[in-house]
PDB file of C-alpha atoms in Angstrom:
ATOM      1  CA  GLN Y   1     -43.789 -52.089 -64.570  1.00  0.00           C
ATOM      2  CA  VAL Y   2     -45.708 -49.068 -63.882  1.00  0.00           C
ATOM      3  CA  GLN Y   3     -47.724 -49.218 -60.975  1.00  0.00           C
ATOM      4  CA  LEU Y   4     -49.854 -46.731 -58.333  1.00  0.00           C
ATOM      5  CA  VAL Y   5     -51.841 -47.659 -55.905  1.00  0.00           C
ATOM      6  CA  GLU Y   6     -53.877 -45.174 -54.088  1.00  0.00           C
ATOM      7  CA  SER Y   7     -55.043 -45.938 -50.043  1.00  0.00           C
ATOM      8  CA  GLY Y   8     -56.626 -43.920 -47.293  1.00  0.00           C
ATOM      9  CA  GLY Y   9     -60.318 -44.011 -49.127  1.00  0.00           C
ATOM     10  CA  GLY Y  10     -63.237 -44.669 -46.880  1.00  0.00           C
ATOM     11  CA  LEU Y  11     -66.627 -43.181 -45.178  1.00  0.00           C
ATOM     12  CA  VAL Y  12     -66.414 -40.561 -43.676  1.00  0.00           C
ATOM     13  CA  GLN Y  13     -68.690 -38.066 -41.723  1.00  0.00           C
ATOM     14  CA  PRO Y  14     -69.554 -34.606 -43.372  1.00  0.00           C
ATOM     15  CA  GLY Y  15     -67.048 -31.974 -41.822  1.00  0.00           C
ATOM     16  CA  GLY Y  16     -64.352 -35.148 -41.586  1.00  0.00           C
ATOM     17  CA  SER Y  17     -61.430 -35.364 -43.354  1.00  0.00           C
ATOM     18  CA  LEU Y  18     -59.189 -38.131 -44.833  1.00  0.00           C
ATOM     19  CA  ARG Y  19     -55.365 -38.851 -46.047  1.00  0.00           C
ATOM     20  CA  LEU Y  20     -55.481 -40.323 -49.543  1.00  0.00           C
ATOM     21  CA  SER Y  21     -51.497 -41.540 -50.383  1.00  0.00           C
ATOM     22  CA  CYS Y  22     -50.521 -42.946 -54.218  1.00  0.00           C
ATOM     23  CA  LYS Y  23     -47.406 -45.007 -54.040  1.00  0.00           C
ATOM     24  CA  ALA Y  24     -45.516 -45.509 -57.298  1.00  0.00           C
ATOM     25  CA  SER Y  25     -42.576 -47.533 -58.364  1.00  0.00           C
ATOM     26  CA  GLY Y  26     -41.317 -48.432 -61.706  1.00  0.00           C
ATOM     27  CA  PHE Y  27     -40.388 -45.234 -62.949  1.00  0.00           C
ATOM     28  CA  ALA Y  28     -37.898 -41.908 -61.618  1.00  0.00           C
ATOM     29  CA  PHE Y  29     -40.825 -40.547 -59.270  1.00  0.00           C
ATOM     30  CA  ASN Y  30     -39.252 -37.446 -58.389  1.00  0.00           C
ATOM     31  CA  LEU Y  31     -39.027 -36.204 -62.122  1.00  0.00           C
ATOM     32  CA  VAL Y  32     -43.178 -36.823 -62.729  1.00  0.00           C
ATOM     33  CA  THR Y  33     -46.046 -34.192 -62.009  1.00  0.00           C
ATOM     34  CA  MET Y  34     -48.832 -36.275 -60.087  1.00  0.00           C
ATOM     35  CA  SER Y  35     -52.200 -35.321 -59.825  1.00  0.00           C
ATOM     36  CA  TRP Y  36     -55.269 -36.569 -58.355  1.00  0.00           C
ATOM     37  CA  HIS Y  37     -58.191 -36.757 -60.178  1.00  0.00           C
ATOM     38  CA  ARG Y  38     -62.074 -38.001 -59.072  1.00  0.00           C
ATOM     39  CA  GLN Y  39     -65.196 -39.139 -60.703  1.00  0.00           C
ATOM     40  CA  ALA Y  40     -68.236 -39.803 -58.888  1.00  0.00           C
ATOM     41  CA  PRO Y  41     -71.042 -42.080 -60.632  1.00  0.00           C
ATOM     42  CA  GLY Y  42     -72.932 -40.512 -63.622  1.00  0.00           C
ATOM     43  CA  LYS Y  43     -70.564 -37.707 -63.533  1.00  0.00           C
ATOM     44  CA  GLU Y  44     -66.750 -36.854 -66.083  1.00  0.00           C
ATOM     45  CA  ARG Y  45     -63.419 -37.290 -64.298  1.00  0.00           C
ATOM     46  CA  GLU Y  46     -62.153 -34.602 -62.976  1.00  0.00           C
ATOM     47  CA  LEU Y  47     -58.762 -32.971 -61.917  1.00  0.00           C
ATOM     48  CA  VAL Y  48     -58.418 -32.394 -58.111  1.00  0.00           C
ATOM     49  CA  ALA Y  49     -54.733 -31.527 -57.495  1.00  0.00           C
ATOM     50  CA  VAL Y  50     -51.349 -31.124 -59.193  1.00  0.00           C
ATOM     51  CA  ILE Y  51     -48.425 -30.817 -58.354  1.00  0.00           C
ATOM     52  CA  SER Y  52     -44.464 -31.061 -60.146  1.00  0.00           C
ATOM     53  CA  ALA Y  53     -41.593 -33.082 -60.181  1.00  0.00           C
ATOM     54  CA  VAL Y  54     -38.699 -30.275 -59.217  1.00  0.00           C
ATOM     55  CA  SER Y  55     -40.294 -26.596 -58.415  1.00  0.00           C
ATOM     56  CA  GLY Y  56     -42.920 -28.308 -56.257  1.00  0.00           C
ATOM     57  CA  ARG Y  57     -45.806 -25.722 -57.567  1.00  0.00           C
ATOM     58  CA  THR Y  58     -49.287 -27.006 -56.566  1.00  0.00           C
ATOM     59  CA  ASN Y  59     -52.631 -26.206 -58.564  1.00  0.00           C
ATOM     60  CA  TYR Y  60     -55.675 -27.016 -56.945  1.00  0.00           C
ATOM     61  CA  ALA Y  61     -59.841 -27.012 -59.137  1.00  0.00           C
ATOM     62  CA  ASP Y  62     -62.274 -25.109 -57.578  1.00  0.00           C
ATOM     63  CA  SER Y  63     -64.339 -28.235 -56.738  1.00  0.00           C
ATOM     64  CA  MET Y  64     -62.449 -28.448 -53.476  1.00  0.00           C
ATOM     65  CA  LYS Y  65     -62.731 -24.996 -52.811  1.00  0.00           C
ATOM     66  CA  GLY Y  66     -59.398 -24.839 -50.511  1.00  0.00           C
ATOM     67  CA  ARG Y  67     -60.456 -27.727 -48.574  1.00  0.00           C
ATOM     68  CA  CYS Y  68     -57.387 -30.223 -50.109  1.00  0.00           C
ATOM     69  CA  THR Y  69     -53.703 -29.847 -50.405  1.00  0.00           C
ATOM     70  CA  ILE Y  70     -51.554 -32.059 -51.812  1.00  0.00           C
ATOM     71  CA  SER Y  71     -48.201 -33.160 -51.198  1.00  0.00           C
ATOM     72  CA  ARG Y  72     -45.256 -36.074 -52.340  1.00  0.00           C
ATOM     73  CA  ASP Y  73     -42.248 -37.546 -50.276  1.00  0.00           C
ATOM     74  CA  ASN Y  74     -40.059 -37.835 -52.828  1.00  0.00           C
ATOM     75  CA  ALA Y  75     -37.824 -40.732 -50.478  1.00  0.00           C
ATOM     76  CA  LYS Y  76     -41.148 -42.899 -49.919  1.00  0.00           C
ATOM     77  CA  ASN Y  77     -42.323 -42.703 -53.844  1.00  0.00           C
ATOM     78  CA  THR Y  78     -45.414 -41.217 -52.542  1.00  0.00           C
ATOM     79  CA  VAL Y  79     -47.844 -38.578 -53.541  1.00  0.00           C
ATOM     80  CA  TYR Y  80     -50.550 -37.693 -51.102  1.00  0.00           C
ATOM     81  CA  LEU Y  81     -54.405 -35.655 -50.713  1.00  0.00           C
ATOM     82  CA  GLN Y  82     -55.416 -34.079 -47.573  1.00  0.00           C
ATOM     83  CA  MET Y  83     -58.609 -33.651 -47.603  1.00  0.00           C
ATOM     84  CA  ASN Y  84     -60.847 -31.528 -45.182  1.00  0.00           C
ATOM     85  CA  SER Y  85     -64.423 -30.367 -44.093  1.00  0.00           C
ATOM     86  CA  LEU Y  86     -65.905 -33.190 -46.132  1.00  0.00           C
ATOM     87  CA  MET Y  87     -69.344 -33.010 -47.876  1.00  0.00           C
ATOM     88  CA  PRO Y  88     -71.774 -35.360 -49.567  1.00  0.00           C
ATOM     89  CA  GLU Y  89     -70.746 -33.589 -53.160  1.00  0.00           C
ATOM     90  CA  ASP Y  90     -67.148 -34.937 -52.654  1.00  0.00           C
ATOM     91  CA  THR Y  91     -68.596 -38.799 -52.839  1.00  0.00           C
ATOM     92  CA  ALA Y  92     -66.490 -40.565 -55.994  1.00  0.00           C
ATOM     93  CA  VAL Y  93     -63.330 -42.765 -56.509  1.00  0.00           C
ATOM     94  CA  TYR Y  94     -60.537 -41.024 -56.544  1.00  0.00           C
ATOM     95  CA  TYR Y  95     -57.635 -41.469 -58.779  1.00  0.00           C
ATOM     96  CA  CYS Y  96     -53.505 -41.336 -58.556  1.00  0.00           C
ATOM     97  CA  HIS Y  97     -52.466 -39.797 -62.127  1.00  0.00           C
ATOM     98  CA  ALA Y  98     -48.627 -40.111 -63.076  1.00  0.00           C
ATOM     99  CA  LEU Y  99     -47.753 -37.924 -66.462  1.00  0.00           C
ATOM    100  CA  ARG Y 100     -44.423 -38.293 -68.399  1.00  0.00           C
ATOM    101  CA  ARG Y 101     -43.216 -36.458 -71.904  1.00  0.00           C
ATOM    102  CA  SER Y 102     -43.881 -39.470 -74.024  1.00  0.00           C
ATOM    103  CA  ASP Y 103     -46.791 -41.894 -71.942  1.00  0.00           C
ATOM    104  CA  SER Y 104     -48.889 -41.850 -68.049  1.00  0.00           C
ATOM    105  CA  TYR Y 105     -50.464 -44.084 -66.406  1.00  0.00           C
ATOM    106  CA  TRP Y 106     -53.631 -43.736 -63.871  1.00  0.00           C
ATOM    107  CA  GLY Y 107     -53.821 -46.021 -59.880  1.00  0.00           C
ATOM    108  CA  GLN Y 108     -57.215 -48.381 -59.599  1.00  0.00           C
ATOM    109  CA  GLY Y 109     -58.514 -45.733 -57.404  1.00  0.00           C
ATOM    110  CA  THR Y 110     -59.484 -45.524 -53.899  1.00  0.00           C
ATOM    111  CA  GLN Y 111     -63.767 -45.361 -53.003  1.00  0.00           C
ATOM    112  CA  VAL Y 112     -64.186 -42.272 -50.892  1.00  0.00           C
ATOM    113  CA  THR Y 113     -67.801 -42.197 -49.154  1.00  0.00           C
ATOM    114  CA  VAL Y 114     -69.409 -38.710 -46.943  1.00  0.00           C
ATOM    115  CA  SER Y 115     -72.087 -39.638 -45.193  1.00  0.00           C
ATOM    116  CA  SER Y 116     -73.949 -39.838 -42.308  1.00  0.00           C
TER     117      SER Y 116
END
C-alpha cells in the first residue's frame, strides 16, 4: 500500500521559515521522482518543486522565487521542502507527490498559514 504522509506545516509569521517533510512507504522511493505542490483557496493546485530519483536534479516554480529548497533522504524514504522568507501569498495546503511510470500518488496535505 503506497502512502505519503506530510508534516511540518503550521502558522508562521511573515519572513519566517518552515521545513515540510513527506514520509513515503510502499514503493521503491529511491527510484521515484518526488515533488511538492500547493493549493490556495479558490486557486488551482500548482507545482512548487521537484527532485528526480537517480540524478537528484531539482527544479522550482517561479512562485517561490528562490526561497525554497527541495531535498531527499533515501535512507529515510523522506522528501523535504525548506521554505524561507515566507509571505502571506504562500498560504496554502502543501501536498507531496510521487510520480512513477504507470501511476502517481498524493499525500493528504499539510496546511501552511503565513500571517502576523
